[in-house]
PDB file of C-alpha atoms in Angstrom:
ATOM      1  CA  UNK L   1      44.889  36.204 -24.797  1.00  0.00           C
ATOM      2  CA  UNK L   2      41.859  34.353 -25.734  1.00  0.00           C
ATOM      3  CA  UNK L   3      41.690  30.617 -25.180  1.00  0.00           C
ATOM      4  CA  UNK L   4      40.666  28.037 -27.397  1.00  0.00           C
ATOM      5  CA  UNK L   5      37.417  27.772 -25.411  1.00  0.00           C
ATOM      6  CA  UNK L   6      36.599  31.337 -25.865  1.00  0.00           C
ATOM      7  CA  UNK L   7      37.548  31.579 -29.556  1.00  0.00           C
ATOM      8  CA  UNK L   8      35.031  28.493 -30.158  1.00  0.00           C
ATOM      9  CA  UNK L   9      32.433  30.432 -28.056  1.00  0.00           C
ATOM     10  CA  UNK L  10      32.424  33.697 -30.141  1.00  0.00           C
ATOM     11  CA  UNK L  11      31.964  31.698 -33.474  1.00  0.00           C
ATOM     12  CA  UNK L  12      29.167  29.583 -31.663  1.00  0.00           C
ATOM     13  CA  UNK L  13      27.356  33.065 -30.361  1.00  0.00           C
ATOM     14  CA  UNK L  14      28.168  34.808 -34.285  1.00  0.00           C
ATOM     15  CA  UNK L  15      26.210  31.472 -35.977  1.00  0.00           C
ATOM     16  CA  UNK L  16      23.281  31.419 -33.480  1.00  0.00           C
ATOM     17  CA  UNK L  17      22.720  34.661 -33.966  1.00  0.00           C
ATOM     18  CA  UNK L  18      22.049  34.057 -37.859  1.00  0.00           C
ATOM     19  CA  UNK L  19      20.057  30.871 -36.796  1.00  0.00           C
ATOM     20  CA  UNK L  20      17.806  33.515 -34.336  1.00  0.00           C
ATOM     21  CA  UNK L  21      17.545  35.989 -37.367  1.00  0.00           C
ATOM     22  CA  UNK L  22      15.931  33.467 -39.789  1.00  0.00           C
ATOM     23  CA  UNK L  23      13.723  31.412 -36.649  1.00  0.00           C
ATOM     24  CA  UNK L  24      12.570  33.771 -33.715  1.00  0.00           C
ATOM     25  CA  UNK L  25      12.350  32.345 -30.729  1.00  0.00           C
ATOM     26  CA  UNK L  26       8.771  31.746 -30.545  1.00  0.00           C
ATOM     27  CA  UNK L  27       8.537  30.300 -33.645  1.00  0.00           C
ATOM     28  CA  UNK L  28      10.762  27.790 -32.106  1.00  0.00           C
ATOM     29  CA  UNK L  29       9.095  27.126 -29.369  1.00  0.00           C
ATOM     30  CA  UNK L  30       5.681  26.517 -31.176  1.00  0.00           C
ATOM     31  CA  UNK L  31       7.842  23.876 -33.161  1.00  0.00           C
ATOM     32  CA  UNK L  32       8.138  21.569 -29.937  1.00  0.00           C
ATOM     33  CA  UNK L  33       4.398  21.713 -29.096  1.00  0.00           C
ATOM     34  CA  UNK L  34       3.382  18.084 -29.138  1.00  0.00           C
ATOM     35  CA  UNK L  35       6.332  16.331 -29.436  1.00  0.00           C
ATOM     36  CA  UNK L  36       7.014  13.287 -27.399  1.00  0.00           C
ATOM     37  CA  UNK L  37       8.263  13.414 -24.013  1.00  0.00           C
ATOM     38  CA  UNK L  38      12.224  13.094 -23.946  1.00  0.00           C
ATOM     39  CA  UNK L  39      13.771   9.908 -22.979  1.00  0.00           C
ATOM     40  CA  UNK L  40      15.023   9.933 -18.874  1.00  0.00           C
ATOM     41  CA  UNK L  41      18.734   9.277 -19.796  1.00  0.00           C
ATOM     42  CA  UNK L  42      19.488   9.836 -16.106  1.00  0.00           C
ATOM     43  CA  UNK L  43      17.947   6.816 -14.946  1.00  0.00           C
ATOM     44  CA  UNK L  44      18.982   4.812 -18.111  1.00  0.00           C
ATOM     45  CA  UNK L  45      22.913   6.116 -17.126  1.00  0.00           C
ATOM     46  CA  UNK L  46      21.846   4.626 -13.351  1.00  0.00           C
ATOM     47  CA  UNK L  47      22.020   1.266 -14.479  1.00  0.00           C
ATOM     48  CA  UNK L  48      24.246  -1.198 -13.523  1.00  0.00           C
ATOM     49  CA  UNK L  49      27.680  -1.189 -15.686  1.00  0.00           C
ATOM     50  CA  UNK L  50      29.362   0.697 -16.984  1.00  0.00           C
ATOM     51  CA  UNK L  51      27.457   2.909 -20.052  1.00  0.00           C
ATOM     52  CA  UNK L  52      28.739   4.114 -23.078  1.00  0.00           C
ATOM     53  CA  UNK L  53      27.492   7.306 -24.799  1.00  0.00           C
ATOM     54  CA  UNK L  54      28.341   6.942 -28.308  1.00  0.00           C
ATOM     55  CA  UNK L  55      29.581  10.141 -30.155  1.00  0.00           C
ATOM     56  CA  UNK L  56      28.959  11.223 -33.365  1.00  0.00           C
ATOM     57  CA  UNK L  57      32.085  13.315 -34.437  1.00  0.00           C
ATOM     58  CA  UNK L  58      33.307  14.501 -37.678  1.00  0.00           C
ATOM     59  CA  UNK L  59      36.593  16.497 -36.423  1.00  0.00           C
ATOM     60  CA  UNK L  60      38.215  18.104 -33.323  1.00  0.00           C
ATOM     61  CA  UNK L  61      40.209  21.069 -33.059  1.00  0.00           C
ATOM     62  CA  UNK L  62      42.677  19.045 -31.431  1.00  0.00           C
ATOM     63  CA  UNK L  63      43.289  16.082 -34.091  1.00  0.00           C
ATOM     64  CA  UNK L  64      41.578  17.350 -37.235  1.00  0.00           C
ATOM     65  CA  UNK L  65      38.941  15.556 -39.445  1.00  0.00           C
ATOM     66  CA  UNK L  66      38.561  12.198 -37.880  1.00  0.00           C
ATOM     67  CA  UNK L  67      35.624  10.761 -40.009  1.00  0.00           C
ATOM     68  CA  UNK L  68      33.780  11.920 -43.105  1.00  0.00           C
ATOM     69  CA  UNK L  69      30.585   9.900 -41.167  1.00  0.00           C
ATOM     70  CA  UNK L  70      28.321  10.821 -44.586  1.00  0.00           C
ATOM     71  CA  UNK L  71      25.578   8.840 -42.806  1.00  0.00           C
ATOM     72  CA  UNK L  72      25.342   9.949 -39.195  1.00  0.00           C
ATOM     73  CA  UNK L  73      22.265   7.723 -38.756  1.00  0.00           C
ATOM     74  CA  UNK L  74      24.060   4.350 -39.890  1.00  0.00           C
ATOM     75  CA  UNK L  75      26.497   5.455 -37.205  1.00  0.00           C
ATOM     76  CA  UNK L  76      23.799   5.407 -34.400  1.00  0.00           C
ATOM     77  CA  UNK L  77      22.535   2.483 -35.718  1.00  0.00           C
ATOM     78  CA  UNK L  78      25.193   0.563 -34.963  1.00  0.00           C
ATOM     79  CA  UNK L  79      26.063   2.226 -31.634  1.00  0.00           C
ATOM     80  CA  UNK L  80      22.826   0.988 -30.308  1.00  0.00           C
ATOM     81  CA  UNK L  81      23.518  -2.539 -32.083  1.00  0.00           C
ATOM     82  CA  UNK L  82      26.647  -2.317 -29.668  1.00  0.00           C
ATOM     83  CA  UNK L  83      24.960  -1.346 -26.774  1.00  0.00           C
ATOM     84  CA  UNK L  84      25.238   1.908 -25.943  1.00  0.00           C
ATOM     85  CA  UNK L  85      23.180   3.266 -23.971  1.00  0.00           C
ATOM     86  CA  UNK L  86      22.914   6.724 -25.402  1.00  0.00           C
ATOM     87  CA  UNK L  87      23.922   8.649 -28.451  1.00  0.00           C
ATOM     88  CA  UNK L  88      26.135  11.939 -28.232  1.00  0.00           C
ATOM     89  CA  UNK L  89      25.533  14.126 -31.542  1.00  0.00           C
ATOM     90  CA  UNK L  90      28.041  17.323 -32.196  1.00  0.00           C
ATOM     91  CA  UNK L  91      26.616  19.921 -33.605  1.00  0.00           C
ATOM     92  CA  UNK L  92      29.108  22.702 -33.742  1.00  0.00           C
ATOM     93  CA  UNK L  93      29.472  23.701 -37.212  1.00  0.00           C
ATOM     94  CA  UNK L  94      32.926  25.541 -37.108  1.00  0.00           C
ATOM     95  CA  UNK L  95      35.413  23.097 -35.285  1.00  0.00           C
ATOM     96  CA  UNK L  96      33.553  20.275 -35.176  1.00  0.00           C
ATOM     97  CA  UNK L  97      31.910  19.820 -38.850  1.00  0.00           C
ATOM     98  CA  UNK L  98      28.333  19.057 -37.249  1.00  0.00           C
ATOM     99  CA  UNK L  99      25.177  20.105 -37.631  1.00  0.00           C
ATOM    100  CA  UNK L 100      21.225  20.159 -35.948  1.00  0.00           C
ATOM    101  CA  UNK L 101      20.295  18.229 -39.047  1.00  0.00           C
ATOM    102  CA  UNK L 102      22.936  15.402 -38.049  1.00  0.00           C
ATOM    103  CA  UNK L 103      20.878  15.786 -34.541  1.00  0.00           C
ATOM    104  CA  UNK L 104      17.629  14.854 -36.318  1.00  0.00           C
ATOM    105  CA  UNK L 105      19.214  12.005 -38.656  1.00  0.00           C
ATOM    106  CA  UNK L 106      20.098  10.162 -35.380  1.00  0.00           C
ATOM    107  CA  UNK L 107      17.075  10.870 -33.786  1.00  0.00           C
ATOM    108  CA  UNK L 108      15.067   9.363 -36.325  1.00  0.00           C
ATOM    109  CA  UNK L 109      17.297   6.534 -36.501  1.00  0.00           C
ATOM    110  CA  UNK L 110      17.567   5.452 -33.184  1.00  0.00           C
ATOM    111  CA  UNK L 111      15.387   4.659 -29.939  1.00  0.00           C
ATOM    112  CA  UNK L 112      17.964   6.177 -27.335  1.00  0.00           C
ATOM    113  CA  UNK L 113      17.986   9.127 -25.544  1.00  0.00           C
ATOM    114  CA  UNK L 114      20.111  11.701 -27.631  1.00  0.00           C
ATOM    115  CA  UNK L 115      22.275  14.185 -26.309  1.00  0.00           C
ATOM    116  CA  UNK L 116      23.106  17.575 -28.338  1.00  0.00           C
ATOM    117  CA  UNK L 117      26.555  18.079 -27.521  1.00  0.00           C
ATOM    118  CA  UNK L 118      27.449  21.743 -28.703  1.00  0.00           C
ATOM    119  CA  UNK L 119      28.643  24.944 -26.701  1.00  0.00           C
ATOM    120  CA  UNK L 120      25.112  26.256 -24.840  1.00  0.00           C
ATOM    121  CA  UNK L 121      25.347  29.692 -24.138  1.00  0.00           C
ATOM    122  CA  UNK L 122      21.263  30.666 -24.581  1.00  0.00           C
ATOM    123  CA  UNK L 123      18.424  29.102 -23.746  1.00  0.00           C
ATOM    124  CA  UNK L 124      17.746  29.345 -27.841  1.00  0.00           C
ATOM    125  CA  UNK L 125      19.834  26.875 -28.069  1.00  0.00           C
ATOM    126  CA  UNK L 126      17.904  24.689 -25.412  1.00  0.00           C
ATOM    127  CA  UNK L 127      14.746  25.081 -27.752  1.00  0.00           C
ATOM    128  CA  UNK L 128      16.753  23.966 -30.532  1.00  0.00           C
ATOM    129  CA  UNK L 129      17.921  20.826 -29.167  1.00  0.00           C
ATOM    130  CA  UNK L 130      14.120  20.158 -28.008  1.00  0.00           C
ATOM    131  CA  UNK L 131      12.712  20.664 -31.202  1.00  0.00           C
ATOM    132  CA  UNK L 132      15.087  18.481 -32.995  1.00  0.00           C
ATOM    133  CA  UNK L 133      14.098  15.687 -30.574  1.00  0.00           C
ATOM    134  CA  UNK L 134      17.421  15.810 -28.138  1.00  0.00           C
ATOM    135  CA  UNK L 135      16.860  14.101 -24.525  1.00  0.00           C
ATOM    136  CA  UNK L 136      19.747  15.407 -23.118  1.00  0.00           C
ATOM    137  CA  UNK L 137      22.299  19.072 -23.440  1.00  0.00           C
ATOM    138  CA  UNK L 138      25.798  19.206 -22.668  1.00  0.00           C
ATOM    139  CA  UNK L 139      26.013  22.271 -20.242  1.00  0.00           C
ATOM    140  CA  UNK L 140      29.849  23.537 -19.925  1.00  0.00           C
ATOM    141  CA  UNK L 141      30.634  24.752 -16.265  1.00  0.00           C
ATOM    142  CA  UNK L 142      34.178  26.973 -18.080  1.00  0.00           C
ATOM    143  CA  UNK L 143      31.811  28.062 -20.325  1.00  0.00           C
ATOM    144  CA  UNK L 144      29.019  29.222 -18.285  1.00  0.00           C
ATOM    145  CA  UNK L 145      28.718  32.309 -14.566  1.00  0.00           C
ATOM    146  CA  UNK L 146      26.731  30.385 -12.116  1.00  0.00           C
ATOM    147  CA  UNK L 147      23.734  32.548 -12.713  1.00  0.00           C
ATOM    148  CA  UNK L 148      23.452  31.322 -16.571  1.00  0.00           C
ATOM    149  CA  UNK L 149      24.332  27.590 -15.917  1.00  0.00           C
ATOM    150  CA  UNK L 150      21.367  27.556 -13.649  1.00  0.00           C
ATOM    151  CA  UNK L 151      19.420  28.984 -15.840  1.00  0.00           C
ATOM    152  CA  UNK L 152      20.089  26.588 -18.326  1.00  0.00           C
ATOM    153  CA  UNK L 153      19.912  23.595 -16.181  1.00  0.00           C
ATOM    154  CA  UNK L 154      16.131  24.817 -15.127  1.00  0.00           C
ATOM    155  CA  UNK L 155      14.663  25.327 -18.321  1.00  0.00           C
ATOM    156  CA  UNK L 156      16.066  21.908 -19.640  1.00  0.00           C
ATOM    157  CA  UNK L 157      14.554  20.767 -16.583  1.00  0.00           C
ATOM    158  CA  UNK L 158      11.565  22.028 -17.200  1.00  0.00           C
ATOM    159  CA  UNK L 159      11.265  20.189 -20.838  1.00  0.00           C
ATOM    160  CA  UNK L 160      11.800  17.252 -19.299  1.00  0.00           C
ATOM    161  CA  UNK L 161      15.291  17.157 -20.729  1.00  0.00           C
ATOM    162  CA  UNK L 162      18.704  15.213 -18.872  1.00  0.00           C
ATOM    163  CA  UNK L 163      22.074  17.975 -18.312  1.00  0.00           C
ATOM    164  CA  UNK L 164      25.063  16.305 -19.037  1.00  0.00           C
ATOM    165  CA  UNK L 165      27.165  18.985 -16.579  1.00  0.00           C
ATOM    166  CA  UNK L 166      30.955  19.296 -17.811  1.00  0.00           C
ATOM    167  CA  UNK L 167      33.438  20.031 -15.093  1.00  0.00           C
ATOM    168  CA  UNK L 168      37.127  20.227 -15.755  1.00  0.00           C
ATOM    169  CA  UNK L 169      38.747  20.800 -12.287  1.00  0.00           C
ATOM    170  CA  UNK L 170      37.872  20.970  -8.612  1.00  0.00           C
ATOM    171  CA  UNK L 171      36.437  24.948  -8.751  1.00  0.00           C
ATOM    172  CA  UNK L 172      34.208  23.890 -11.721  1.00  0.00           C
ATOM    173  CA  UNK L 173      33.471  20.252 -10.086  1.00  0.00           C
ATOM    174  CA  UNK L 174      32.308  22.243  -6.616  1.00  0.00           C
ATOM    175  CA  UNK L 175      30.121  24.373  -8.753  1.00  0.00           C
ATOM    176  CA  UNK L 176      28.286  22.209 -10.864  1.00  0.00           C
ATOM    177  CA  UNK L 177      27.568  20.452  -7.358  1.00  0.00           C
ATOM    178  CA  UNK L 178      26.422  23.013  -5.268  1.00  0.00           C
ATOM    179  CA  UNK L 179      23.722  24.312  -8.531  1.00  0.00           C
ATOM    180  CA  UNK L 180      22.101  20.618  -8.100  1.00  0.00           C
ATOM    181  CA  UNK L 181      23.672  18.792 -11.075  1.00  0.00           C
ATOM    182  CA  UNK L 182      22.606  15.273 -11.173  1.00  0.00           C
ATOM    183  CA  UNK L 183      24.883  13.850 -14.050  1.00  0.00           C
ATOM    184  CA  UNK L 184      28.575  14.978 -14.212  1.00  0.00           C
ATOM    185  CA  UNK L 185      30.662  14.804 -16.874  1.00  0.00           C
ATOM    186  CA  UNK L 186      35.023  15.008 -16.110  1.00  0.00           C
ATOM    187  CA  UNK L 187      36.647  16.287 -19.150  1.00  0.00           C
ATOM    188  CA  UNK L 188      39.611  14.953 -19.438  1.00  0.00           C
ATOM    189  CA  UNK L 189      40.869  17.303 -21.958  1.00  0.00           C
ATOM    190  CA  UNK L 190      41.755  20.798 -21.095  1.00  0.00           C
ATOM    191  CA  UNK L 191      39.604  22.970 -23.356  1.00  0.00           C
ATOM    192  CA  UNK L 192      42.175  26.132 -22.688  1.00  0.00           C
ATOM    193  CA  UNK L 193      44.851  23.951 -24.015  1.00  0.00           C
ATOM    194  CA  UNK L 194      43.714  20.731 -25.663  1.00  0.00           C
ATOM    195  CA  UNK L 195      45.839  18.788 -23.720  1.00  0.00           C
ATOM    196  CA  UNK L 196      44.135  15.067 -22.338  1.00  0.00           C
ATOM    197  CA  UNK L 197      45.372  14.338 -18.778  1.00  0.00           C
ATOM    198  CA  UNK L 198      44.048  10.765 -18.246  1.00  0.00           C
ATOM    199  CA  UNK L 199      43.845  11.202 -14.528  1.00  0.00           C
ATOM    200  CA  UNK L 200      41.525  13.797 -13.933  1.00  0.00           C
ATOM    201  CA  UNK L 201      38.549  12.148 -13.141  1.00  0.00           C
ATOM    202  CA  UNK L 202      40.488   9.763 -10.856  1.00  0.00           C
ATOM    203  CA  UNK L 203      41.405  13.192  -9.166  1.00  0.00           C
ATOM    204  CA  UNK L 204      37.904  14.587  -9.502  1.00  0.00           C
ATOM    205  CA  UNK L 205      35.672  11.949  -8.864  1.00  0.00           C
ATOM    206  CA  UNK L 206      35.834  11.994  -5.014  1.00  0.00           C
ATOM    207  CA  UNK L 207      33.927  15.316  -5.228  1.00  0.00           C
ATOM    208  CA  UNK L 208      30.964  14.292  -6.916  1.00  0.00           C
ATOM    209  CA  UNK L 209      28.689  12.693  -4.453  1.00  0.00           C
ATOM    210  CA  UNK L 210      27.692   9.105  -4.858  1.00  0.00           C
ATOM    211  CA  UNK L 211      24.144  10.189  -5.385  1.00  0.00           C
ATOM    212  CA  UNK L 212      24.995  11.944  -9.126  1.00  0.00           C
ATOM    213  CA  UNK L 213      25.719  10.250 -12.160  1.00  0.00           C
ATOM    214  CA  UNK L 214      29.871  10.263 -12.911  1.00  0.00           C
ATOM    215  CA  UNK L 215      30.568  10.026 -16.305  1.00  0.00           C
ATOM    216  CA  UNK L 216      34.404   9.743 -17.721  1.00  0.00           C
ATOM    217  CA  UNK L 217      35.179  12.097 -20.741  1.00  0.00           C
ATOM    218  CA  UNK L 218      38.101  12.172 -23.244  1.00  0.00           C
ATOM    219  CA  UNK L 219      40.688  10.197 -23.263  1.00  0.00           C
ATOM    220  CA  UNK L 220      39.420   6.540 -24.020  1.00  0.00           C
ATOM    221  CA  UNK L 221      41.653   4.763 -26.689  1.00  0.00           C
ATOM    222  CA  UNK L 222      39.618   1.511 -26.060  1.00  0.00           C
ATOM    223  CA  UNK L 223      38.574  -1.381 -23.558  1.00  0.00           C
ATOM    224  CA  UNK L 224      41.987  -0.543 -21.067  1.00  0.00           C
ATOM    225  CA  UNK L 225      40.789   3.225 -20.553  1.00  0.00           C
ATOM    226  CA  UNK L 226      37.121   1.994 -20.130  1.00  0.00           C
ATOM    227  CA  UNK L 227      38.046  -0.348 -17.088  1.00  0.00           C
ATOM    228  CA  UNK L 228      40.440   2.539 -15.842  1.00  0.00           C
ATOM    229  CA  UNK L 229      37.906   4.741 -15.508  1.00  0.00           C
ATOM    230  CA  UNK L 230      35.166   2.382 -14.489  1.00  0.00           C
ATOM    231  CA  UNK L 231      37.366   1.619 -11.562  1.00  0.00           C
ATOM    232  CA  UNK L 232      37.599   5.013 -10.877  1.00  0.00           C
ATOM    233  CA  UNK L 233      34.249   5.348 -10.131  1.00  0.00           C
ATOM    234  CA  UNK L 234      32.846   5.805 -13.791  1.00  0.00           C
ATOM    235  CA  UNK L 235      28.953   4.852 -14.187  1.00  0.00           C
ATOM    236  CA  UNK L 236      29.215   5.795 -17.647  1.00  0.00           C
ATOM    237  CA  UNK L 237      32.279   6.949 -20.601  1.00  0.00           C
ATOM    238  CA  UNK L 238      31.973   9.544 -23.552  1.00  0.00           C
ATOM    239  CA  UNK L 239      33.189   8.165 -26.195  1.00  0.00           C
ATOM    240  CA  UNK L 240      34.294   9.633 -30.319  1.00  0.00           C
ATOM    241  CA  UNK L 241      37.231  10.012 -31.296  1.00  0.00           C
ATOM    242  CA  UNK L 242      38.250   5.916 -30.527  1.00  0.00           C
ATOM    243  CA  UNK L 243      34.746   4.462 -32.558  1.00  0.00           C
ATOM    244  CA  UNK L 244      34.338   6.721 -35.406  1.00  0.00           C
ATOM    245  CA  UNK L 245      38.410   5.376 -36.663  1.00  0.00           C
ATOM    246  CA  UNK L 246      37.936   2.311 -35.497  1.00  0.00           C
ATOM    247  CA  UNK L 247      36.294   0.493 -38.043  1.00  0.00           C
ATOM    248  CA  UNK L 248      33.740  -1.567 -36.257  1.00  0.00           C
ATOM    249  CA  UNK L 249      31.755   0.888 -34.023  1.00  0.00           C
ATOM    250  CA  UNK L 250      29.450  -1.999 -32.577  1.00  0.00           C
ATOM    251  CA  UNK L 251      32.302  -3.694 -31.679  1.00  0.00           C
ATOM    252  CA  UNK L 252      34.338  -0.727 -30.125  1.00  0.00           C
ATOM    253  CA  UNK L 253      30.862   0.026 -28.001  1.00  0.00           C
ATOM    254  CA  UNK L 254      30.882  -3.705 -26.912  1.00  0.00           C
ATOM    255  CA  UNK L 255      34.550  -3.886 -25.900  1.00  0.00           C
ATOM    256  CA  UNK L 256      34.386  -1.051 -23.661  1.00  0.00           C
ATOM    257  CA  UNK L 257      30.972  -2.582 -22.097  1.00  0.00           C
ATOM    258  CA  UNK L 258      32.349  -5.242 -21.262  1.00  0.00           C
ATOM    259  CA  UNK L 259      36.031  -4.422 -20.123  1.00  0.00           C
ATOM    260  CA  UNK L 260      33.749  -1.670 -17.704  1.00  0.00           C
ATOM    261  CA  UNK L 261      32.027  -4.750 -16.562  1.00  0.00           C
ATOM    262  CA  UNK L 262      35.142  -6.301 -15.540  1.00  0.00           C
ATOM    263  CA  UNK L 263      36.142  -3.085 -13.359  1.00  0.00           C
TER     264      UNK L 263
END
């Protein structure tokens, strides 16, 4: 029976092949000749602290529509205002509500390194996130064989651009280490089920050498989960759901800063 991560996957691969119909490849490509270098969110995430990456999120497939967010580039705004250190923009249309032109709104908004957080499955979708100004991708280890994920991972490495690497358990944890991934991201939530278990990066973390970037995902209500997971070995926290109903986003960003700073 399929999962909820593969029924997300087949619409993603059904709408990306309409978006390679209408814009072939190279035609793509030619559209990030010239374009500034991306941001290095790796070494940005390597500061001291704990970082936040701001999300912008619309809805889940776990809890619904969250925020209408009409203005995804007021939303950065004020992220950065808070102090995050970089800005996570969905752009899965189906379950998520996003889109690439959200992607560009924040990247003309903001001076941070932007990360396209969708379901990658093609290197189209690399040269997407490039040309709409993205520093970093979100690269799912469930989603991906090894032969694809490293695949991915080169050619993003190649544009200069920063793989956030999601893991969910210890299988996809040893994988995404032994491919060379430099910034981890634990998923807290179980994308087969939806369900958030709090203390799997605790559990995970261990595995990921000291050397990579560990970032926390899912799961953070507020300032008490950002401590818990800085003290879990945490350099940096994903964070959507908790500052897009919050009311105060630059304030949300700031509490978690500073209750990571108190780790």
């Amino acid at each position: 029976m399929p999962t909820v991560l593969d029924q997300i996957i087949d619409g993603v691969r059904e709408d990306l092949a309409g978006r390679e119909a209408r814009l072939p490849l190279q035609q793509l490509q030619r559209q990030c000749d010239g374009m500034p270098a991306p941001r290095d969110a790796e070494a940005l995430l390597r500061r001291p602290g704990l970082s936040v990456i701001a999300e912008v999120k619309r809805k889940s497939p776990s809890k619904g529509d969250l925020s209408q967010i009409p203005d995804p580039a007021a939303l950065a705004s004020a992220y950065a205002r808070g102090g995050a250190t970089a800005i996570s923009v969905l752009t899965e249309e189906r379950r998520f509500s996003g889109s690439l032109d959200d992607l560009t709104a924040v990247r003309d908004a903001v001076d941070l390194p932007v990360l396209r957080k969708d379901f990658m499955v093609s290197e189209y979708q690399v040269w997407e996130a490039r040309a709409r100004g993205a520093d970093m991708i979100l690269l799912i280890v469930a989603a991906l064989d090894d032969r694809r994920l490293a695949s991915l991972m080169d050619l993003a490495g190649t544009l200069g651009m920063t793989c956030l690497v999601e893991v969910h358990d210890e299988a996809e944890t040893t994988r995404a280490v032994d491919l060379g991934a430099t910034v981890i991201g634990v998923n807290n939530r179980d994308l087969k089920t939806l369900e958030v278990h709090i203390d799997t990066f605790a559990r995970l973390a261990p595995l990921i050498p000291q050397t990579c970037v560990r970032v926390a995902e899912s799961g953070v209500q507020g300032p008490d989960e950002a401590q818990l997971y800085a003290r879990a070995g945490a350099d940096a926290i994903l964070v959507g759901e908790a500052l897009v109903i919050g009311g105060d986003p630059a304030a949300g960003v700031r509490s978690m800063i500073e209750a990571g700073a108190a780790r």
